[in-house]
């Protein structure tokens, strides 16, 4: 299985900050990399698919980049509703997820 | 609207089996794969497998082969995931999720079903 490693595991930030989360795959997954946001007690919600495509309805402050093994999720200006846990997931092979990045209020 | 509605919470004893349902509405059931993913308390996300409602084809994660069975009933737009020989570390929230095609993201999720395994 392809192993996905996210960093950092947790992050403290303030409203208005620019936030970046990285995800590294143990082998190339081309651009088949998706990003999800999960809030407590809720299922994950897809934000970005195939590395850089914004899912319909997702605010444009979210963006994704990368290919091969290294990927980035960026939130350009953090909003109060963005405090959540974020997961990357590769869909190149049997799906695997990163361990998650918990974004907390500073 | 497009939604996946799962069955309610379950409490099972070690060694038993659990069967979780996932009812689709608002779209053509046979046009999308259904994936199953679980999340242990305070932990990350783990894929169990998928079923193609159109053909009935399925693929299971190696870790769960021999213990998991995925089925579907196209007449009522419902998929099922049965996990057998339950252990305490199977305690988790189990989600179903819709996937348009290979390489696609999981774009619609069920609300989750909590399965607790305890003696």
PDB file of C-alpha atoms in Angstrom:
ATOM      1  CA  UNK A   1       0.000   0.000   0.000  1.00  0.00           C
ATOM      2  CA  UNK A   2       1.029   3.596  -0.611  1.00  0.00           C
ATOM      3  CA  UNK A   3       1.853   5.292   2.681  1.00  0.00           C
ATOM      4  CA  UNK A   4       0.817   8.918   3.127  1.00  0.00           C
ATOM      5  CA  UNK A   5       2.605  11.154   5.609  1.00  0.00           C
ATOM      6  CA  UNK A   6       1.212  14.548   6.585  1.00  0.00           C
ATOM      7  CA  UNK A   7       2.961  17.352   8.370  1.00  0.00           C
ATOM      8  CA  UNK A   8       2.505  18.869  10.771  1.00  0.00           C
ATOM      9  CA  UNK A   9       0.281  16.594  12.881  1.00  0.00           C
ATOM     10  CA  UNK A  10      -1.115  19.664  14.602  1.00  0.00           C
ATOM     11  CA  UNK A  11      -1.008  23.363  13.956  1.00  0.00           C
ATOM     12  CA  UNK A  12      -2.056  26.448  15.913  1.00  0.00           C
ATOM     13  CA  UNK A  13      -3.057  29.492  13.883  1.00  0.00           C
ATOM     14  CA  UNK A  14      -5.163  32.640  14.050  1.00  0.00           C
ATOM     15  CA  UNK A  15      -8.004  33.941  11.928  1.00  0.00           C
ATOM     16  CA  UNK A  16      -6.526  35.628   8.856  1.00  0.00           C
ATOM     17  CA  UNK A  17      -3.345  33.525   8.833  1.00  0.00           C
ATOM     18  CA  UNK A  18      -2.067  31.737   5.753  1.00  0.00           C
ATOM     19  CA  UNK A  19      -1.792  28.025   6.548  1.00  0.00           C
ATOM     20  CA  UNK A  20       0.040  25.282   4.660  1.00  0.00           C
ATOM     21  CA  UNK A  21      -0.217  21.529   5.220  1.00  0.00           C
ATOM     22  CA  UNK A  22       1.991  19.073   3.375  1.00  0.00           C
ATOM     23  CA  UNK A  23       1.464  15.476   2.372  1.00  0.00           C
ATOM     24  CA  UNK A  24       4.082  13.068   1.078  1.00  0.00           C
ATOM     25  CA  UNK A  25       3.438   9.735  -0.622  1.00  0.00           C
ATOM     26  CA  UNK A  26       5.776   6.746  -0.308  1.00  0.00           C
ATOM     27  CA  UNK A  27       5.688   6.389  -4.112  1.00  0.00           C
ATOM     28  CA  UNK A  28       4.373   8.467  -6.969  1.00  0.00           C
ATOM     29  CA  UNK A  29       0.602   8.834  -7.059  1.00  0.00           C
ATOM     30  CA  UNK A  30       0.681  11.117 -10.131  1.00  0.00           C
ATOM     31  CA  UNK A  31      -1.889  13.836  -9.329  1.00  0.00           C
ATOM     32  CA  UNK A  32      -4.419  11.474  -7.725  1.00  0.00           C
ATOM     33  CA  UNK A  33      -4.360  13.221  -4.398  1.00  0.00           C
ATOM     34  CA  UNK A  34      -7.424  14.524  -2.561  1.00  0.00           C
ATOM     35  CA  UNK A  35      -7.857  16.694   0.523  1.00  0.00           C
ATOM     36  CA  UNK A  36     -10.660  16.420   3.068  1.00  0.00           C
ATOM     37  CA  UNK A  37     -11.813  18.476   6.013  1.00  0.00           C
ATOM     38  CA  UNK A  38     -13.416  16.768   9.002  1.00  0.00           C
ATOM     39  CA  UNK A  39     -15.144  18.383  11.964  1.00  0.00           C
ATOM     40  CA  UNK A  40     -15.943  16.480  15.191  1.00  0.00           C
ATOM     41  CA  UNK A  41     -18.836  14.069  14.857  1.00  0.00           C
ATOM     42  CA  UNK A  42     -19.123  14.613  11.113  1.00  0.00           C
ATOM     43  CA  UNK A  43     -17.952  12.689   8.048  1.00  0.00           C
ATOM     44  CA  UNK A  44     -15.077  14.065   5.987  1.00  0.00           C
ATOM     45  CA  UNK A  45     -15.847  16.579   3.261  1.00  0.00           C
ATOM     46  CA  UNK A  46     -13.813  16.745   0.069  1.00  0.00           C
ATOM     47  CA  UNK A  47     -12.138  20.111  -0.531  1.00  0.00           C
ATOM     48  CA  UNK A  48      -9.632  19.465  -3.311  1.00  0.00           C
ATOM     49  CA  UNK A  49      -9.462  16.587  -5.805  1.00  0.00           C
ATOM     50  CA  UNK A  50      -6.708  15.517  -8.205  1.00  0.00           C
ATOM     51  CA  UNK A  51      -4.235  17.693  -6.369  1.00  0.00           C
ATOM     52  CA  UNK A  52      -5.450  21.128  -7.397  1.00  0.00           C
ATOM     53  CA  UNK A  53      -9.131  21.072  -8.366  1.00  0.00           C
ATOM     54  CA  UNK A  54     -11.518  22.860  -6.025  1.00  0.00           C
ATOM     55  CA  UNK A  55     -14.638  20.835  -5.224  1.00  0.00           C
ATOM     56  CA  UNK A  56     -17.874  22.628  -6.072  1.00  0.00           C
ATOM     57  CA  UNK A  57     -19.051  24.829  -3.223  1.00  0.00           C
ATOM     58  CA  UNK A  58     -15.695  25.005  -1.470  1.00  0.00           C
ATOM     59  CA  UNK A  59     -14.407  28.538  -0.798  1.00  0.00           C
ATOM     60  CA  UNK A  60     -11.609  29.763  -3.024  1.00  0.00           C
ATOM     61  CA  UNK A  61      -9.315  30.410  -0.042  1.00  0.00           C
ATOM     62  CA  UNK A  62      -8.554  26.669  -0.225  1.00  0.00           C
ATOM     63  CA  UNK A  63      -6.039  25.587  -2.842  1.00  0.00           C
ATOM     64  CA  UNK A  64      -3.912  22.549  -3.564  1.00  0.00           C
ATOM     65  CA  UNK A  65      -0.731  21.890  -5.481  1.00  0.00           C
ATOM     66  CA  UNK A  66       1.826  19.199  -6.184  1.00  0.00           C
ATOM     67  CA  UNK A  67       2.322  16.020  -8.155  1.00  0.00           C
ATOM     68  CA  UNK A  68       4.209  12.766  -7.859  1.00  0.00           C
ATOM     69  CA  UNK A  69       4.999  12.384  -4.165  1.00  0.00           C
ATOM     70  CA  UNK A  70       4.739  15.875  -2.665  1.00  0.00           C
ATOM     71  CA  UNK A  71       1.552  17.850  -2.191  1.00  0.00           C
ATOM     72  CA  UNK A  72       0.372  20.962  -0.384  1.00  0.00           C
ATOM     73  CA  UNK A  73      -2.948  22.267   0.893  1.00  0.00           C
ATOM     74  CA  UNK A  74      -3.047  26.019   1.488  1.00  0.00           C
ATOM     75  CA  UNK A  75      -5.682  28.112   3.221  1.00  0.00           C
ATOM     76  CA  UNK A  76      -4.977  31.690   2.154  1.00  0.00           C
ATOM     77  CA  UNK A  77      -6.777  33.493   4.965  1.00  0.00           C
ATOM     78  CA  UNK A  78      -8.005  31.316   7.802  1.00  0.00           C
ATOM     79  CA  UNK A  79     -11.654  31.721   8.810  1.00  0.00           C
ATOM     80  CA  UNK A  80     -13.256  30.627  12.114  1.00  0.00           C
ATOM     81  CA  UNK A  81     -15.072  27.740  10.430  1.00  0.00           C
ATOM     82  CA  UNK A  82     -11.774  26.315   9.106  1.00  0.00           C
ATOM     83  CA  UNK A  83     -10.619  24.952  12.467  1.00  0.00           C
ATOM     84  CA  UNK A  84     -10.892  21.231  11.857  1.00  0.00           C
ATOM     85  CA  UNK A  85      -8.800  18.183  10.988  1.00  0.00           C
ATOM     86  CA  UNK A  86      -7.485  17.819   7.447  1.00  0.00           C
ATOM     87  CA  UNK A  87      -6.614  14.579   5.669  1.00  0.00           C
ATOM     88  CA  UNK A  88      -4.908  13.832   2.396  1.00  0.00           C
ATOM     89  CA  UNK A  89      -5.871  10.674   0.508  1.00  0.00           C
ATOM     90  CA  UNK A  90      -4.369   9.064  -2.565  1.00  0.00           C
ATOM     91  CA  UNK A  91      -6.734   7.542  -5.111  1.00  0.00           C
ATOM     92  CA  UNK A  92      -4.000   6.195  -7.423  1.00  0.00           C
ATOM     93  CA  UNK A  93      -4.072   2.758  -5.822  1.00  0.00           C
ATOM     94  CA  UNK A  94      -6.109   1.203  -2.999  1.00  0.00           C
ATOM     95  CA  UNK A  95      -7.075   4.341  -1.062  1.00  0.00           C
ATOM     96  CA  UNK A  96      -4.896   5.376   1.832  1.00  0.00           C
ATOM     97  CA  UNK A  97      -5.068   8.456   4.013  1.00  0.00           C
ATOM     98  CA  UNK A  98      -2.568  10.610   5.808  1.00  0.00           C
ATOM     99  CA  UNK A  99      -2.720  10.554   9.592  1.00  0.00           C
ATOM    100  CA  UNK A 100      -4.413  13.957   9.708  1.00  0.00           C
ATOM    101  CA  UNK A 101      -3.495  17.522  10.656  1.00  0.00           C
ATOM    102  CA  UNK A 102      -5.475  19.102  13.465  1.00  0.00           C
ATOM    103  CA  UNK A 103      -5.799  22.845  12.937  1.00  0.00           C
ATOM    104  CA  UNK A 104      -6.485  24.654  16.189  1.00  0.00           C
ATOM    105  CA  UNK A 105      -7.062  28.242  17.203  1.00  0.00           C
ATOM    106  CA  UNK A 106      -4.016  29.988  18.678  1.00  0.00           C
TER     107      UNK A 106
ATOM    108  CA  UNK B   1     -30.645  15.988  -2.723  1.00  0.00           C
ATOM    109  CA  UNK B   2     -27.876  13.438  -3.015  1.00  0.00           C
ATOM    110  CA  UNK B   3     -27.426  11.573   0.244  1.00  0.00           C
ATOM    111  CA  UNK B   4     -26.313   8.345   1.826  1.00  0.00           C
ATOM    112  CA  UNK B   5     -28.169   7.328   4.966  1.00  0.00           C
ATOM    113  CA  UNK B   6     -26.665   4.638   7.172  1.00  0.00           C
ATOM    114  CA  UNK B   7     -28.204   2.327   9.730  1.00  0.00           C
ATOM    115  CA  UNK B   8     -28.042   3.013  13.434  1.00  0.00           C
ATOM    116  CA  UNK B   9     -25.452   2.326  16.083  1.00  0.00           C
ATOM    117  CA  UNK B  10     -24.602  -1.246  17.025  1.00  0.00           C
ATOM    118  CA  UNK B  11     -23.129  -2.904  20.104  1.00  0.00           C
ATOM    119  CA  UNK B  12     -21.654  -6.338  19.565  1.00  0.00           C
ATOM    120  CA  UNK B  13     -19.722  -8.905  21.567  1.00  0.00           C
ATOM    121  CA  UNK B  14     -16.280 -10.097  20.491  1.00  0.00           C
ATOM    122  CA  UNK B  15     -16.520 -12.833  17.879  1.00  0.00           C
ATOM    123  CA  UNK B  16     -19.900 -11.657  16.586  1.00  0.00           C
ATOM    124  CA  UNK B  17     -20.703 -10.071  13.223  1.00  0.00           C
ATOM    125  CA  UNK B  18     -22.181  -6.695  12.354  1.00  0.00           C
ATOM    126  CA  UNK B  19     -23.993  -5.634   9.196  1.00  0.00           C
ATOM    127  CA  UNK B  20     -24.225  -1.922   8.333  1.00  0.00           C
ATOM    128  CA  UNK B  21     -26.489  -0.577   5.610  1.00  0.00           C
ATOM    129  CA  UNK B  22     -26.090   2.486   3.405  1.00  0.00           C
ATOM    130  CA  UNK B  23     -29.136   3.717   1.489  1.00  0.00           C
ATOM    131  CA  UNK B  24     -28.566   6.010  -1.477  1.00  0.00           C
ATOM    132  CA  UNK B  25     -30.981   8.631  -2.747  1.00  0.00           C
ATOM    133  CA  UNK B  26     -30.944  11.559  -5.145  1.00  0.00           C
ATOM    134  CA  UNK B  27     -28.781   9.883  -7.787  1.00  0.00           C
ATOM    135  CA  UNK B  28     -28.614   6.704  -9.875  1.00  0.00           C
ATOM    136  CA  UNK B  29     -27.351   4.093  -7.437  1.00  0.00           C
ATOM    137  CA  UNK B  30     -25.636   1.924 -10.043  1.00  0.00           C
ATOM    138  CA  UNK B  31     -23.600   4.809 -11.518  1.00  0.00           C
ATOM    139  CA  UNK B  32     -21.185   5.194  -8.576  1.00  0.00           C
ATOM    140  CA  UNK B  33     -18.917   2.920  -6.593  1.00  0.00           C
ATOM    141  CA  UNK B  34     -19.553   2.688  -2.857  1.00  0.00           C
ATOM    142  CA  UNK B  35     -16.535   2.672  -0.585  1.00  0.00           C
ATOM    143  CA  UNK B  36     -16.427   1.788   3.100  1.00  0.00           C
ATOM    144  CA  UNK B  37     -14.089   3.622   5.460  1.00  0.00           C
ATOM    145  CA  UNK B  38     -13.756   3.405   9.233  1.00  0.00           C
ATOM    146  CA  UNK B  39     -12.421   5.650  11.948  1.00  0.00           C
ATOM    147  CA  UNK B  40     -11.483   4.342  15.377  1.00  0.00           C
ATOM    148  CA  UNK B  41     -12.002   6.740  18.309  1.00  0.00           C
ATOM    149  CA  UNK B  42      -9.587   9.660  18.021  1.00  0.00           C
ATOM    150  CA  UNK B  43      -7.834   8.035  15.075  1.00  0.00           C
ATOM    151  CA  UNK B  44      -7.510   8.508  11.318  1.00  0.00           C
ATOM    152  CA  UNK B  45      -9.366   7.048   8.357  1.00  0.00           C
ATOM    153  CA  UNK B  46      -8.976   3.477   7.103  1.00  0.00           C
ATOM    154  CA  UNK B  47     -10.397   2.054   3.864  1.00  0.00           C
ATOM    155  CA  UNK B  48     -12.086  -1.359   4.063  1.00  0.00           C
ATOM    156  CA  UNK B  49     -13.076  -1.901   0.437  1.00  0.00           C
ATOM    157  CA  UNK B  50     -15.502  -1.008  -2.326  1.00  0.00           C
ATOM    158  CA  UNK B  51     -18.403  -2.443  -4.269  1.00  0.00           C
ATOM    159  CA  UNK B  52     -19.601  -1.576  -7.748  1.00  0.00           C
ATOM    160  CA  UNK B  53     -23.414  -1.532  -7.427  1.00  0.00           C
ATOM    161  CA  UNK B  54     -23.770  -1.996 -11.178  1.00  0.00           C
ATOM    162  CA  UNK B  55     -21.806  -5.213 -11.579  1.00  0.00           C
ATOM    163  CA  UNK B  56     -21.525  -6.403  -8.000  1.00  0.00           C
ATOM    164  CA  UNK B  57     -17.737  -6.463  -8.356  1.00  0.00           C
ATOM    165  CA  UNK B  58     -15.923  -5.782  -5.121  1.00  0.00           C
ATOM    166  CA  UNK B  59     -12.440  -5.256  -3.779  1.00  0.00           C
ATOM    167  CA  UNK B  60     -11.398  -5.562  -0.148  1.00  0.00           C
ATOM    168  CA  UNK B  61      -8.390  -4.199   1.654  1.00  0.00           C
ATOM    169  CA  UNK B  62      -5.925  -7.003   2.351  1.00  0.00           C
ATOM    170  CA  UNK B  63      -6.247  -6.428   6.085  1.00  0.00           C
ATOM    171  CA  UNK B  64      -9.970  -7.282   6.039  1.00  0.00           C
ATOM    172  CA  UNK B  65     -10.067 -10.066   3.480  1.00  0.00           C
ATOM    173  CA  UNK B  66     -11.815 -13.086   4.945  1.00  0.00           C
ATOM    174  CA  UNK B  67     -13.679 -10.969   7.509  1.00  0.00           C
ATOM    175  CA  UNK B  68     -15.557  -8.420   5.424  1.00  0.00           C
ATOM    176  CA  UNK B  69     -18.349  -8.929   2.916  1.00  0.00           C
ATOM    177  CA  UNK B  70     -19.885  -6.150   0.823  1.00  0.00           C
ATOM    178  CA  UNK B  71     -23.181  -6.615  -0.954  1.00  0.00           C
ATOM    179  CA  UNK B  72     -25.871  -4.498  -2.539  1.00  0.00           C
ATOM    180  CA  UNK B  73     -29.569  -4.566  -3.331  1.00  0.00           C
ATOM    181  CA  UNK B  74     -30.123  -2.501  -6.453  1.00  0.00           C
ATOM    182  CA  UNK B  75     -33.922  -2.750  -6.109  1.00  0.00           C
ATOM    183  CA  UNK B  76     -33.796  -0.544  -3.021  1.00  0.00           C
ATOM    184  CA  UNK B  77     -30.557   1.377  -3.705  1.00  0.00           C
ATOM    185  CA  UNK B  78     -28.811   0.028  -0.640  1.00  0.00           C
ATOM    186  CA  UNK B  79     -25.326  -1.283   0.016  1.00  0.00           C
ATOM    187  CA  UNK B  80     -24.250  -3.391   2.963  1.00  0.00           C
ATOM    188  CA  UNK B  81     -20.988  -4.040   4.765  1.00  0.00           C
ATOM    189  CA  UNK B  82     -20.725  -7.057   7.060  1.00  0.00           C
ATOM    190  CA  UNK B  83     -17.686  -7.484   9.294  1.00  0.00           C
ATOM    191  CA  UNK B  84     -17.247 -10.764  11.111  1.00  0.00           C
ATOM    192  CA  UNK B  85     -15.158 -12.147  13.982  1.00  0.00           C
ATOM    193  CA  UNK B  86     -15.299  -8.778  15.665  1.00  0.00           C
ATOM    194  CA  UNK B  87     -12.564  -7.712  18.068  1.00  0.00           C
ATOM    195  CA  UNK B  88     -12.395  -4.792  20.442  1.00  0.00           C
ATOM    196  CA  UNK B  89     -10.160  -2.903  18.024  1.00  0.00           C
ATOM    197  CA  UNK B  90     -12.971  -2.966  15.440  1.00  0.00           C
ATOM    198  CA  UNK B  91     -14.753  -0.387  17.593  1.00  0.00           C
ATOM    199  CA  UNK B  92     -15.083   2.551  15.221  1.00  0.00           C
ATOM    200  CA  UNK B  93     -17.388   4.739  13.191  1.00  0.00           C
ATOM    201  CA  UNK B  94     -18.019   3.104   9.822  1.00  0.00           C
ATOM    202  CA  UNK B  95     -18.755   5.343   6.838  1.00  0.00           C
ATOM    203  CA  UNK B  96     -19.971   4.628   3.350  1.00  0.00           C
ATOM    204  CA  UNK B  97     -18.924   7.059   0.629  1.00  0.00           C
ATOM    205  CA  UNK B  98     -19.764   7.521  -3.032  1.00  0.00           C
ATOM    206  CA  UNK B  99     -17.000   7.503  -5.649  1.00  0.00           C
ATOM    207  CA  UNK B 100     -17.745   8.438  -9.279  1.00  0.00           C
ATOM    208  CA  UNK B 101     -14.968   6.374 -10.858  1.00  0.00           C
ATOM    209  CA  UNK B 102     -11.498   5.005 -10.326  1.00  0.00           C
ATOM    210  CA  UNK B 103      -9.098   7.746  -9.254  1.00  0.00           C
ATOM    211  CA  UNK B 104     -11.992   9.972  -8.079  1.00  0.00           C
ATOM    212  CA  UNK B 105     -12.409  11.338  -4.565  1.00  0.00           C
ATOM    213  CA  UNK B 106     -15.107  10.214  -2.127  1.00  0.00           C
ATOM    214  CA  UNK B 107     -17.519  12.997  -2.902  1.00  0.00           C
ATOM    215  CA  UNK B 108     -20.594  12.159  -0.787  1.00  0.00           C
ATOM    216  CA  UNK B 109     -20.449  10.452   2.609  1.00  0.00           C
ATOM    217  CA  UNK B 110     -22.956   8.784   4.867  1.00  0.00           C
ATOM    218  CA  UNK B 111     -23.389  10.117   8.364  1.00  0.00           C
ATOM    219  CA  UNK B 112     -21.482   7.225   9.916  1.00  0.00           C
ATOM    220  CA  UNK B 113     -22.485   4.208  12.015  1.00  0.00           C
ATOM    221  CA  UNK B 114     -20.879   3.655  15.400  1.00  0.00           C
ATOM    222  CA  UNK B 115     -20.001   0.032  16.054  1.00  0.00           C
ATOM    223  CA  UNK B 116     -18.914  -0.800  19.581  1.00  0.00           C
ATOM    224  CA  UNK B 117     -17.367  -4.176  20.323  1.00  0.00           C
ATOM    225  CA  UNK B 118     -17.401  -4.964  24.013  1.00  0.00           C
ATOM    226  CA  UNK B 119     -17.878  -7.981  26.222  1.00  0.00           C
TER     227      UNK B 119
END
